[in-house]
mmCIF file of C-alpha atoms in Angstrom:
data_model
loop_
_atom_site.group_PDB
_atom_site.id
_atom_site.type_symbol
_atom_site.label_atom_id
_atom_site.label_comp_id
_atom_site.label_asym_id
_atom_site.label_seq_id
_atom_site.Cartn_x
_atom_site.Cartn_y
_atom_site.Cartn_z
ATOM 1 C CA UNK A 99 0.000 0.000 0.000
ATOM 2 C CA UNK A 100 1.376 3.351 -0.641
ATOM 3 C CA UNK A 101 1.993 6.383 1.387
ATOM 4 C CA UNK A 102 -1.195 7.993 0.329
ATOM 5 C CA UNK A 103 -3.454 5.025 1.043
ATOM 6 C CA UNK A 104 -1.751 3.955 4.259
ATOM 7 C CA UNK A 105 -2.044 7.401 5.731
ATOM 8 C CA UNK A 106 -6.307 7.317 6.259
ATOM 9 C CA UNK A 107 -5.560 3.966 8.418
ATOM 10 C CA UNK A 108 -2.900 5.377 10.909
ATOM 11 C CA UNK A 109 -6.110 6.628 13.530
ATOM 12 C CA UNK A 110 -6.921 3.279 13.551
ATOM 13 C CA UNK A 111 -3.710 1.995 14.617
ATOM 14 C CA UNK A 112 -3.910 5.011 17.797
ATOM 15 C CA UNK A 113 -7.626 4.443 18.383
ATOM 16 C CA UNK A 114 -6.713 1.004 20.046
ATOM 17 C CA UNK A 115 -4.704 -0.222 23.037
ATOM 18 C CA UNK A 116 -1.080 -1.776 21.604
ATOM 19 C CA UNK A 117 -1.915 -4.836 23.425
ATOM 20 C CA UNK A 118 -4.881 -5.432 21.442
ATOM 21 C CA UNK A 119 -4.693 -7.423 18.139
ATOM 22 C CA UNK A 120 -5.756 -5.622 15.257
ATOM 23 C CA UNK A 121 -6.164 -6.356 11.288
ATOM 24 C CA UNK A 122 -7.302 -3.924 8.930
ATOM 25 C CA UNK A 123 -7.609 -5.483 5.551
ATOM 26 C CA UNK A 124 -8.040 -2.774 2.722
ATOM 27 C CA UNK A 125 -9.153 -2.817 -1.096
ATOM 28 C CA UNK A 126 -8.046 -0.623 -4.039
ATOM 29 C CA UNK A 127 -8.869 -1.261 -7.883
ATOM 30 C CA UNK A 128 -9.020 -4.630 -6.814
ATOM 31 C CA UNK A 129 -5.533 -4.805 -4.646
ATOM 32 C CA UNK A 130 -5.703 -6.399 -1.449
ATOM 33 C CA UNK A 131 -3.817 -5.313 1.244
ATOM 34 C CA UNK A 132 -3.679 -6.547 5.096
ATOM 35 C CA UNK A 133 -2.278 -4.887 8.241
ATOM 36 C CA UNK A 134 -2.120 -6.897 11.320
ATOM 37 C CA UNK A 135 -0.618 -5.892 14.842
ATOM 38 C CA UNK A 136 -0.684 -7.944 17.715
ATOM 39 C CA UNK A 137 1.495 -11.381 18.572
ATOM 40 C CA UNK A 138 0.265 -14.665 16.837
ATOM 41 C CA UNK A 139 -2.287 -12.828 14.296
ATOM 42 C CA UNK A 140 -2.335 -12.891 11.053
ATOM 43 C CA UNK A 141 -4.463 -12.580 7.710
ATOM 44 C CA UNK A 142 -6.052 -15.703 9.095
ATOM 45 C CA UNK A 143 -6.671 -15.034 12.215
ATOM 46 C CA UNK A 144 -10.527 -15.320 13.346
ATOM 47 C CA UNK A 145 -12.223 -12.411 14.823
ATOM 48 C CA UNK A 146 -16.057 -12.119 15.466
ATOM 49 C CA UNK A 147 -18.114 -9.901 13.404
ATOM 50 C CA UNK A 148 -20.914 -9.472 16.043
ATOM 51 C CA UNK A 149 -23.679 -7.378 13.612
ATOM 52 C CA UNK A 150 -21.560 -7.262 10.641
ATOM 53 C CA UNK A 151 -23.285 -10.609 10.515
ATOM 54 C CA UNK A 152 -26.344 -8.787 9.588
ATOM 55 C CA UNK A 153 -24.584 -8.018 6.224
ATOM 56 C CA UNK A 154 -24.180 -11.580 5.436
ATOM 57 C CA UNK A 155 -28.044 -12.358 6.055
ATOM 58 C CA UNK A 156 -29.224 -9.082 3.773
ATOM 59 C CA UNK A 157 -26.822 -11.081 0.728
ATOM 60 C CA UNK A 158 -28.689 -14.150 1.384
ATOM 61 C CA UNK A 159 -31.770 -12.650 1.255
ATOM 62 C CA UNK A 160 -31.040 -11.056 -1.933
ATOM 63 C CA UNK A 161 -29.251 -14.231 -3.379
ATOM 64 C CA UNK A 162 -32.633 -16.125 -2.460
ATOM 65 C CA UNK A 163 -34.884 -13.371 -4.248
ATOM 66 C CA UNK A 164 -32.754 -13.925 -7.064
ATOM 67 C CA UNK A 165 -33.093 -17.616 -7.212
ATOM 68 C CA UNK A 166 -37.073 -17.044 -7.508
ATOM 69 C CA UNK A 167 -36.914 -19.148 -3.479
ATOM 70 C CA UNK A 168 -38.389 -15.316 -1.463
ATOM 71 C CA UNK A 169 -39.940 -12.243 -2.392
ATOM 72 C CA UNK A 170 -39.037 -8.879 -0.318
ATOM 73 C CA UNK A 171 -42.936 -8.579 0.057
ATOM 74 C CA UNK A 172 -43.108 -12.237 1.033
ATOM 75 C CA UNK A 173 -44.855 -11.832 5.206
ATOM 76 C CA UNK A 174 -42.606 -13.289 7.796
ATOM 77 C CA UNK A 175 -45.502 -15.941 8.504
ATOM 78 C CA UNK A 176 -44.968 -18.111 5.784
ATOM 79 C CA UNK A 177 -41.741 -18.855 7.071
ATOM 80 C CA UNK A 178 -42.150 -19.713 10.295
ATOM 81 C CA UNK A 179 -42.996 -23.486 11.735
ATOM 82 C CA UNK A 180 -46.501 -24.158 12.218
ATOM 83 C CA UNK A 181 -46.573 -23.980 15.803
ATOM 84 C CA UNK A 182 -45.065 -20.414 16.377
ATOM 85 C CA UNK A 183 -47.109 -18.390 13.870
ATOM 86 C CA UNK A 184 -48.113 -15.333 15.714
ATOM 87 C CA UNK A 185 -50.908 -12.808 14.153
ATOM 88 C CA UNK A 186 -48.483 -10.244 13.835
ATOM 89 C CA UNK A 187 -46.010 -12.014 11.710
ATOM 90 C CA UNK A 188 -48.465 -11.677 8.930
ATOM 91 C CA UNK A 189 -48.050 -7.877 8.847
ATOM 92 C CA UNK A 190 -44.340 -7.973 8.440
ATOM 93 C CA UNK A 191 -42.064 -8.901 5.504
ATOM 94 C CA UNK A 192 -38.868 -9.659 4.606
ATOM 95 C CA UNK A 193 -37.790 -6.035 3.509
ATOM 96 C CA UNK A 194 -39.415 -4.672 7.165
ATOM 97 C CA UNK A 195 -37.041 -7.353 8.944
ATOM 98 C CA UNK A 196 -33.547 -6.616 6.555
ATOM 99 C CA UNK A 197 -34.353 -2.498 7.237
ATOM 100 C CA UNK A 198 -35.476 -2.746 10.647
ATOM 101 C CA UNK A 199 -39.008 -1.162 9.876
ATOM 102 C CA UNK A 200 -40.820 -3.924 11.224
ATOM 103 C CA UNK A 201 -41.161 -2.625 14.622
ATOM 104 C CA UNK A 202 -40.137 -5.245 16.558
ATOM 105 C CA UNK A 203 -38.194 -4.518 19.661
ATOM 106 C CA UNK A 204 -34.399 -4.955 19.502
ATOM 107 C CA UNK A 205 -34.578 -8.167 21.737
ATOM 108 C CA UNK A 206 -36.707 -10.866 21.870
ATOM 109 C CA UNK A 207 -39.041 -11.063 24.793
ATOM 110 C CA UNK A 208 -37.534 -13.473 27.323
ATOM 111 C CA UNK A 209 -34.259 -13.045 26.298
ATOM 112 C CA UNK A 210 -33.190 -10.640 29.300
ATOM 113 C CA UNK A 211 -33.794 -13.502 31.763
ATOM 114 C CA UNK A 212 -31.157 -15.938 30.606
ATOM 115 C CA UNK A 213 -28.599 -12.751 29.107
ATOM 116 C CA UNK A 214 -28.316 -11.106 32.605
ATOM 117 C CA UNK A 215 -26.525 -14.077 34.561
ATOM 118 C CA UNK A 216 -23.575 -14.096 31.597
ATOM 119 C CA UNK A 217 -23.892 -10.234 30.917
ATOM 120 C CA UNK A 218 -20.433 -9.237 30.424
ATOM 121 C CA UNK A 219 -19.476 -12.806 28.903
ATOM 122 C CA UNK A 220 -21.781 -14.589 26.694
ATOM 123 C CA UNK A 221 -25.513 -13.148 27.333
ATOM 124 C CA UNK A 222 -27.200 -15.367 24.279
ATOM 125 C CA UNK A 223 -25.783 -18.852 24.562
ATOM 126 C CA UNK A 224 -28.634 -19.694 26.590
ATOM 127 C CA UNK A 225 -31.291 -18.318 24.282
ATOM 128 C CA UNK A 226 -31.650 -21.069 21.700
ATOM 129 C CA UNK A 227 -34.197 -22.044 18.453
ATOM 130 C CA UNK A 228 -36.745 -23.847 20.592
ATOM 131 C CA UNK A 229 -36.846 -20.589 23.733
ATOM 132 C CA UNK A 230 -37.212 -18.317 20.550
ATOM 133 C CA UNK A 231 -40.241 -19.657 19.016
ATOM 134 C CA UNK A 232 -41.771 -20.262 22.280
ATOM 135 C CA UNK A 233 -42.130 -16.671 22.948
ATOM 136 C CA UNK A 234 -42.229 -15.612 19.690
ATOM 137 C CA UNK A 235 -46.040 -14.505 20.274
ATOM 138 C CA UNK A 236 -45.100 -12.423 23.320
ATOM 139 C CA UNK A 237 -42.634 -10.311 20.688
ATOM 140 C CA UNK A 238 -45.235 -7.987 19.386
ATOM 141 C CA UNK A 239 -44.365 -5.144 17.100
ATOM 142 C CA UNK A 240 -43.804 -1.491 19.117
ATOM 143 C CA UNK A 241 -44.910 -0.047 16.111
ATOM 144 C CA UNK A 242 -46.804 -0.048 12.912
ATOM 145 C CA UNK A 243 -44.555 -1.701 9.944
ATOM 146 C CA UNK A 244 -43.186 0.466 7.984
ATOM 147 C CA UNK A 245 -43.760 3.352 9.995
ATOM 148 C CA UNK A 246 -40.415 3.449 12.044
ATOM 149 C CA UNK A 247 -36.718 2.494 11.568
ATOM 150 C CA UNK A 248 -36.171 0.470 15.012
ATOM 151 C CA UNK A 249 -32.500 -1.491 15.367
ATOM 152 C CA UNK A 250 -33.499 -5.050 15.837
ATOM 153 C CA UNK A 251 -31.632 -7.747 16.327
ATOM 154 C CA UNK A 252 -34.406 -9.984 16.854
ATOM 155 C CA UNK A 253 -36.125 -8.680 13.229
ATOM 156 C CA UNK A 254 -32.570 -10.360 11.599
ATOM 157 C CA UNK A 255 -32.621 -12.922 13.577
ATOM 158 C CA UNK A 256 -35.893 -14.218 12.054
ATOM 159 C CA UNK A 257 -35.159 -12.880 8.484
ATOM 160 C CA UNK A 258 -31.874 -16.021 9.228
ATOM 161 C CA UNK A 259 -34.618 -18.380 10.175
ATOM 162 C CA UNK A 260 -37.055 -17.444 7.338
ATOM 163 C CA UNK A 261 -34.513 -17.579 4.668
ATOM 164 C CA UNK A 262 -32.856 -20.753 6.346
ATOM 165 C CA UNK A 263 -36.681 -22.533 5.907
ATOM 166 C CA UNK A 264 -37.382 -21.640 2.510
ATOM 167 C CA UNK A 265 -33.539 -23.307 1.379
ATOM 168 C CA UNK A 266 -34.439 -26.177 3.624
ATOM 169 C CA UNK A 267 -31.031 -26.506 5.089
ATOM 170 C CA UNK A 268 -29.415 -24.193 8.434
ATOM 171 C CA UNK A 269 -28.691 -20.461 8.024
ATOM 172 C CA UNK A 270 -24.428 -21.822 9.126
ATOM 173 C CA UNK A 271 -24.914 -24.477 6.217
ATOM 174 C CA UNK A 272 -26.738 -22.007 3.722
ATOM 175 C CA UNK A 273 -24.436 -19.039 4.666
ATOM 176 C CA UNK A 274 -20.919 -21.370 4.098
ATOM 177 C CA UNK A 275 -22.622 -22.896 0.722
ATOM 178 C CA UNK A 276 -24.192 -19.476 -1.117
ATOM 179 C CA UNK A 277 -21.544 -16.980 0.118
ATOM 180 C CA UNK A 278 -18.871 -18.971 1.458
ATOM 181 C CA UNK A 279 -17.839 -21.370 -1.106
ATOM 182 C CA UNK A 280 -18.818 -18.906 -4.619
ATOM 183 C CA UNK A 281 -16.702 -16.097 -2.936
ATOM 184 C CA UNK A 282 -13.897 -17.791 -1.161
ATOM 185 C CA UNK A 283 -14.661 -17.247 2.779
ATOM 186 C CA UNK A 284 -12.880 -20.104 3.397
ATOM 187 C CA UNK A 285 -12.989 -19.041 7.515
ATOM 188 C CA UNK A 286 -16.177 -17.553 7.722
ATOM 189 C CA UNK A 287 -18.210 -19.730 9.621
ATOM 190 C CA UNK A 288 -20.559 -19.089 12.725
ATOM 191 C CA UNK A 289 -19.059 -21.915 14.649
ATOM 192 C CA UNK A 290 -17.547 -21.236 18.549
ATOM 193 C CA UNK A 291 -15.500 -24.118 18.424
ATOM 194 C CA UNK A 292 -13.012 -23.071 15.614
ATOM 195 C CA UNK A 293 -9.883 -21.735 16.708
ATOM 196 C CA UNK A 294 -10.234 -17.562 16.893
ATOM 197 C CA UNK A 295 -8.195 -14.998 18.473
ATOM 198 C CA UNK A 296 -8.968 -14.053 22.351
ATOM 199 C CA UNK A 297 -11.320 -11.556 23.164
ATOM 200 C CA UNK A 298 -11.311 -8.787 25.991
ATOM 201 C CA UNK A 299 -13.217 -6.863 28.306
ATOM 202 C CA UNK A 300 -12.167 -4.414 30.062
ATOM 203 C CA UNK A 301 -8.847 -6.257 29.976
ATOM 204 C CA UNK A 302 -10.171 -9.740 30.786
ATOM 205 C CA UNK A 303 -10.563 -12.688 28.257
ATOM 206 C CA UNK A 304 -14.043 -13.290 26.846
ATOM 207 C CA UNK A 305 -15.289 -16.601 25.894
ATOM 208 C CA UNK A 306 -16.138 -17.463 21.967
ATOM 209 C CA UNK A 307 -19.517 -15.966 21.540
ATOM 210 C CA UNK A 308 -22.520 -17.930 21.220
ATOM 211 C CA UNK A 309 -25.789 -17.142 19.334
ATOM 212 C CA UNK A 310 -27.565 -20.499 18.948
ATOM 213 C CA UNK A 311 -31.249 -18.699 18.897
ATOM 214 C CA UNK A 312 -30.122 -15.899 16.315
ATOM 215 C CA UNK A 313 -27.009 -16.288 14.245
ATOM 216 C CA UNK A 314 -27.782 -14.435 11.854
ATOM 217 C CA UNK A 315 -28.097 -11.476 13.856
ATOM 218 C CA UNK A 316 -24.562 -11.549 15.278
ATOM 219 C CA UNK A 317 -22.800 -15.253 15.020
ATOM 220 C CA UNK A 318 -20.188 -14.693 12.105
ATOM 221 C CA UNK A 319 -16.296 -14.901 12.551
ATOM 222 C CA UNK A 320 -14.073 -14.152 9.882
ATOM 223 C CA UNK A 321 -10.454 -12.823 8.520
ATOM 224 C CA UNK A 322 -9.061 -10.117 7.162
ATOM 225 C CA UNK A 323 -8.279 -12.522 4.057
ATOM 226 C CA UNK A 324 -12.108 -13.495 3.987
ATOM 227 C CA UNK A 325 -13.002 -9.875 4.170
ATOM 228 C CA UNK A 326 -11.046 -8.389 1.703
ATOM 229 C CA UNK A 327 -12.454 -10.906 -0.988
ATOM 230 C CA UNK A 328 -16.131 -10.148 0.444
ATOM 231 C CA UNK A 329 -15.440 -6.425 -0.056
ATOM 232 C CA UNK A 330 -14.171 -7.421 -3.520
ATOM 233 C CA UNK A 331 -16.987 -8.997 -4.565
ATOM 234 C CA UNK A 332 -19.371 -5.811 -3.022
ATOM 235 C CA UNK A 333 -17.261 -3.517 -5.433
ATOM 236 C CA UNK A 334 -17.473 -5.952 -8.602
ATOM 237 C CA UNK A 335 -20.529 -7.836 -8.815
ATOM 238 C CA UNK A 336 -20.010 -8.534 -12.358
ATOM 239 C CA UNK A 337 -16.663 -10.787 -11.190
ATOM 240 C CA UNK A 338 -18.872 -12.902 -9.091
ATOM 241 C CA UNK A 339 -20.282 -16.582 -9.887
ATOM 242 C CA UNK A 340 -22.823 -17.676 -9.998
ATOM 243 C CA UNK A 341 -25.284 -15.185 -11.590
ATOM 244 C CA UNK A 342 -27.704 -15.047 -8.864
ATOM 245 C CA UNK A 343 -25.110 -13.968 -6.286
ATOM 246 C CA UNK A 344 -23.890 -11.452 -8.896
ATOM 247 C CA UNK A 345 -27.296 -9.954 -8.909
ATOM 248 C CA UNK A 346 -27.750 -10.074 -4.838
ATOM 249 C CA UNK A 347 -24.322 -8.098 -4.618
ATOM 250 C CA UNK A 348 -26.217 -5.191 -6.296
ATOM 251 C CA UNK A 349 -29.703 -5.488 -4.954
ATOM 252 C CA UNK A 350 -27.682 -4.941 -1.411
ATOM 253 C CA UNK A 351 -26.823 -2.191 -2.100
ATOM 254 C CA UNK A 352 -29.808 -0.169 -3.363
ATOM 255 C CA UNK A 353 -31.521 2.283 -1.131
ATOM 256 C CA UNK A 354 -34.659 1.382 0.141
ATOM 257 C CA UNK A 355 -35.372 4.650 2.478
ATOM 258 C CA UNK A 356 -34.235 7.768 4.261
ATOM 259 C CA UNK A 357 -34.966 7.178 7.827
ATOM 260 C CA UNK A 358 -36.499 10.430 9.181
ATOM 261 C CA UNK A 359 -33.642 13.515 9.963
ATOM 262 C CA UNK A 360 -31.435 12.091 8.442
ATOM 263 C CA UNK A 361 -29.421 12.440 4.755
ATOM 264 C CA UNK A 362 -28.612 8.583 5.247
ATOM 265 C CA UNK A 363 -30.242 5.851 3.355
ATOM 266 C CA UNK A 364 -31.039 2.268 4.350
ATOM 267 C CA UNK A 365 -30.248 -0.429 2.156
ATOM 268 C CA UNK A 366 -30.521 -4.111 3.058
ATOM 269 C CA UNK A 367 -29.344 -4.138 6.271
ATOM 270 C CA UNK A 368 -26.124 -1.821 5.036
ATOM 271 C CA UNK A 369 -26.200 2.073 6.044
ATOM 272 C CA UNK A 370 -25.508 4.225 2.783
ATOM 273 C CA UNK A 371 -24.034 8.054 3.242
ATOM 274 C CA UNK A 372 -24.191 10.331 0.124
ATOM 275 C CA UNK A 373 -20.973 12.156 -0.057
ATOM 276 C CA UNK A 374 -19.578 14.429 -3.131
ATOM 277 C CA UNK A 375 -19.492 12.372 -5.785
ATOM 278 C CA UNK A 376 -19.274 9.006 -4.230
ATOM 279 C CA UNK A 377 -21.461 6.931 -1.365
ATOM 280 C CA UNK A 378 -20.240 5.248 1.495
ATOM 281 C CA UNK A 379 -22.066 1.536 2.278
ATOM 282 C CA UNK A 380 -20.874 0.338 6.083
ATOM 283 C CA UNK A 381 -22.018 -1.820 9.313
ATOM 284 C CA UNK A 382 -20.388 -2.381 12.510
ATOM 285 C CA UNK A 383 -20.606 -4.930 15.060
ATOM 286 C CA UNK A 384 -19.473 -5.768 18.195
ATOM 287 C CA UNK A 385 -19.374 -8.754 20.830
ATOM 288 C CA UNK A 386 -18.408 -8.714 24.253
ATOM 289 C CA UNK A 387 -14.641 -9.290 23.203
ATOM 290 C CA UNK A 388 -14.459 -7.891 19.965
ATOM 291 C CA UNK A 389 -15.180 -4.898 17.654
ATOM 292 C CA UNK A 390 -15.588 -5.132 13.973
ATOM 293 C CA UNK A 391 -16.262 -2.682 10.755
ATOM 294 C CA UNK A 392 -16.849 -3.474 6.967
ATOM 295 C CA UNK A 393 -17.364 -0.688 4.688
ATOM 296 C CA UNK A 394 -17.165 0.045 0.885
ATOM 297 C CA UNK A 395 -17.436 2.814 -1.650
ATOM 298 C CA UNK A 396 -18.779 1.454 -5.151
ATOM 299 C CA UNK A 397 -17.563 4.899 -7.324
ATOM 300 C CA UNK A 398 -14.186 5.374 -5.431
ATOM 301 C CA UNK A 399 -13.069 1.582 -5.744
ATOM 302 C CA UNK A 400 -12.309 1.192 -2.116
ATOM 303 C CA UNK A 401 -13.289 -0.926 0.764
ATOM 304 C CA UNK A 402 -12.018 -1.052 4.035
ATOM 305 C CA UNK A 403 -12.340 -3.776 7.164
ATOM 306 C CA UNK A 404 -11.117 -3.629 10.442
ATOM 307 C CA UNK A 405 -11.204 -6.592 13.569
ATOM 308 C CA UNK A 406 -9.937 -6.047 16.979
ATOM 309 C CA UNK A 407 -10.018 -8.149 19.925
ATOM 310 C CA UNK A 408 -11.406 -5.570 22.426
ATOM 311 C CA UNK A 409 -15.040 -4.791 23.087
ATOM 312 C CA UNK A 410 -16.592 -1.143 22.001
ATOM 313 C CA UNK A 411 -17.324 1.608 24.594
ATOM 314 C CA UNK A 412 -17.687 5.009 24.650
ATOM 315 C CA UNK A 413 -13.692 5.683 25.443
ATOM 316 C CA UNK A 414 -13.364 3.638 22.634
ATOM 317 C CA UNK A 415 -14.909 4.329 19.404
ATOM 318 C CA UNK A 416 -13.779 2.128 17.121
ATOM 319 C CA UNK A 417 -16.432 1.701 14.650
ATOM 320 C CA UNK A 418 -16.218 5.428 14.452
ATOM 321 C CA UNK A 419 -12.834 5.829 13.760
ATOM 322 C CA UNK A 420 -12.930 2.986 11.180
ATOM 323 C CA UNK A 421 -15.832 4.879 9.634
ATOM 324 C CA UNK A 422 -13.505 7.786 9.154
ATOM 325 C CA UNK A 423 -11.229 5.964 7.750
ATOM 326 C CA UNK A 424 -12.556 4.390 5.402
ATOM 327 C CA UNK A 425 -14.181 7.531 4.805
ATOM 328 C CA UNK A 426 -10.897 9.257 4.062
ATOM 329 C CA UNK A 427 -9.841 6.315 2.064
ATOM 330 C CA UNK A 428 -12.438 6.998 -0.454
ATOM 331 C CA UNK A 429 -11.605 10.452 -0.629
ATOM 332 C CA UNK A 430 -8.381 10.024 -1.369
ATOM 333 C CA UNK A 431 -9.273 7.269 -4.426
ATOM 334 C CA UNK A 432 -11.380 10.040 -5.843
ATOM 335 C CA UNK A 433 -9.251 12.621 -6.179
ATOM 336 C CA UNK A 434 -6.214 10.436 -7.625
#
C-alpha cells in the first residue's frame, strides 16, 4: 500500500490499546492489502463480526430473491414453523425485517432472563431455536410496519430463520454454501469451536460468543483474508459466480429509504451516506470481546475492514474511527 493510502488507516492503529490485536484489511482497484498488529495474528486469524453478521443475512436474502426461493414482500408468517405463527407475523415482511421497519423490539421477549446471569461474557448462549419460538407470540411489534426504523436484532434474527426454511437446510450451512464457497470465505463460519483470536473486556478474556437462537443477527467470525475478498466482490458484482449472487451483490446495495432527519439511506441491512461524488455503504458490530467494521465505496473503488479483539465503549470508538477511515480512504481514491 502506498503512502497515500496507508495514511487514512494510521487513527486506527492510535484508536486502540497496543496490546490489542488488530487487522485492517483494505481494497483498491481490486488490490488487497492486510495490516495486522498484535502477537500470533495474522491474515487468518478469526475475529467475530458481532452485527456485521447482519450483512451476510441481507446477501442471502437477496441471493434467495434472485433464485425465484423469497420475495421482499413475502410476510414473515410463511416462514415460520406451524406452531409459532403469531398474528403479527403476517403484517411484516422480509424487507421490514432486513431495514429494521418492522417494529419489533431490539430483543426478543424473554431473552433478558437468561442474558443477565452471563452479561459481560456470553448473554445469548442460553437463548436457543426452541426458547425463541416459544415466545415468539409475546414479541409484538412497538410499532406499525413500515412506519419506524427500530435497530433489531431480533427482526434479523428471524429474516436467518425465514430464509434458512425456505432453502431447507441451516442459516451456518446455507451461509458457508451461497456466500462462502462462490466467494472464497474459506474461515467464515458461525461456529464457537473453531480456533479464533482471544477476546477482551475491560482487559479480561471473553469466551467465543454464542448465538444459537439468532445467528444471523450476530454469530459470524471471519479474517481479514475473507473480508477483503467479500469487499471485492461488493465492489465488482459482475466478477462474481454464480449469476444469482452477482445480482444479490447489487440489490444490497440499493436504497430502500431515508430514515427520518437524516441524509442517510437504508439499504438491506447496510447504512448508505451520500458524499460528493461518491457513497459510502458500512455496518459495525461488536461482541463482548471484539469490535468489527466493513465498509465500501462502489464509485471510489475502495473498501475497508477492520477486527480487533477488544469490546466497544464510549472511550473507545472504534467503529467510528474505522468509519472515518474508510471515509478518508475513499476520498483520497477520488481525487487520484
Amino acid at each position: 500500500m502506498s503512502d497515500a493510502y496507508a495514511a487514512p488507516i494510521v487513527p486506527l492503529l492510535r484508536a486502540t490499546p497496543a496490546s490489542s490485536a488488530l487487522v485492517v484489511a483494505t481494497i483498491r482497484a481490486g488490490e488487497p492489502s492486510v495490516v495486522c498488529r498484535g502477537s500470533a495474528v495474522d491474515a487468518d486469524s478469526r475475529f467475530e463480526l458481532g452485527s456485521v453478521t447482519k450483512t451476510f443475512t441481507a446477501l442471502l436474502l437477496a441471493d434467495a430473491v434472485a433464485r425465484g426461493e423469497a420475495r421482499l414482500d413475502d410476510p414473515l408468517i410463511t416462514y415460520l414453523p406451524p406452531t409459532a405463527r403469531p398474528r403479527w407475523s403476517s403484517n411484516v415482511t422480509l424487507l421490514h425485517l432486513a431495514t429494521h421497519t418492522s417494529g419489533l423490539p431490539r430483543l426478543p421477549r424473554g431473552s433478558l432472563r437468561t442474558a443477565l446471569p452471563a452479561w459481560y461474557s456470553n448473554p445469548y448462549a442460553g437463548y436457543d431455536e426452541k426458547r425463541l419460538f416459544a415466545l415468539l407470540d409475546r414479541a409484538r411489534p412497538h410499532a406499525r410496519p413500515g412506519t419506524r426504523v427500530c435497530y433489531s436484532n431480533l427482526g434479523v434474527g428471524l429474516l436467518g430463520h425465514a430464509l434458512a426454511r425456505a432453502a431447507g437446510q441451516p442459516y451456518p450451512d446455507l451461509l458457508v454454501a451461497r456466500l462462502g464457497v462462490p466467494l472464497g470465505l474459506t474461515m467464515t463460519t458461525c461456529d464457537p469451536n473453531g480456533p479464533q483470536v482471544t477476546g477482551y473486556l475491560h482487559g479480561r478474556p471473553r469466551p467465543p460468543w454464542r448465538m444459537p437462537g439468532l445467528p444471523a443477527a450476530g454469530a459470524l467470525r471471519s479474517t481479514g483474508t475473507d473480508l477483503t475478498r467479500y469487499l471485492a466482490a461488493h465492489l465488482a458484482p459482475a466478477d462474481v459466480q454464480p449469476a444469482t449472487l452477482a445480482e444479490a451483490l447489487v440489490r444490497v446495495r440499493q436504497p430502500r429509504l431515508i430514515p427520518p432527519h437524516s441524509d442517510d439511506r437504508l439499504c438491506l441491512v447496510w447504512n448508505l451516506r451520500p458524499r460528493t461524488g461518491h457513497d459510502l455503504i458500512f455496518h459495525g458490530g461488536a461482541t463482548r470481546g471484539f469490535s468489527a467494521f466493513v465498509g465500501f465505496s462502489p464509485q471510489a473503488g475502495v473498501g475497508l475492514a477492520a477486527l480487533v479483539n477488544t469490546a466497544a465503549g464510549p472511550r473507545a470508538p472504534f467503529v467510528q474511527v474505522a468509519y472515518e477511515c474508510l471515509r478518508d480512504l475513499a476520498a483520497t481514491a477520488m481525487a487520484d
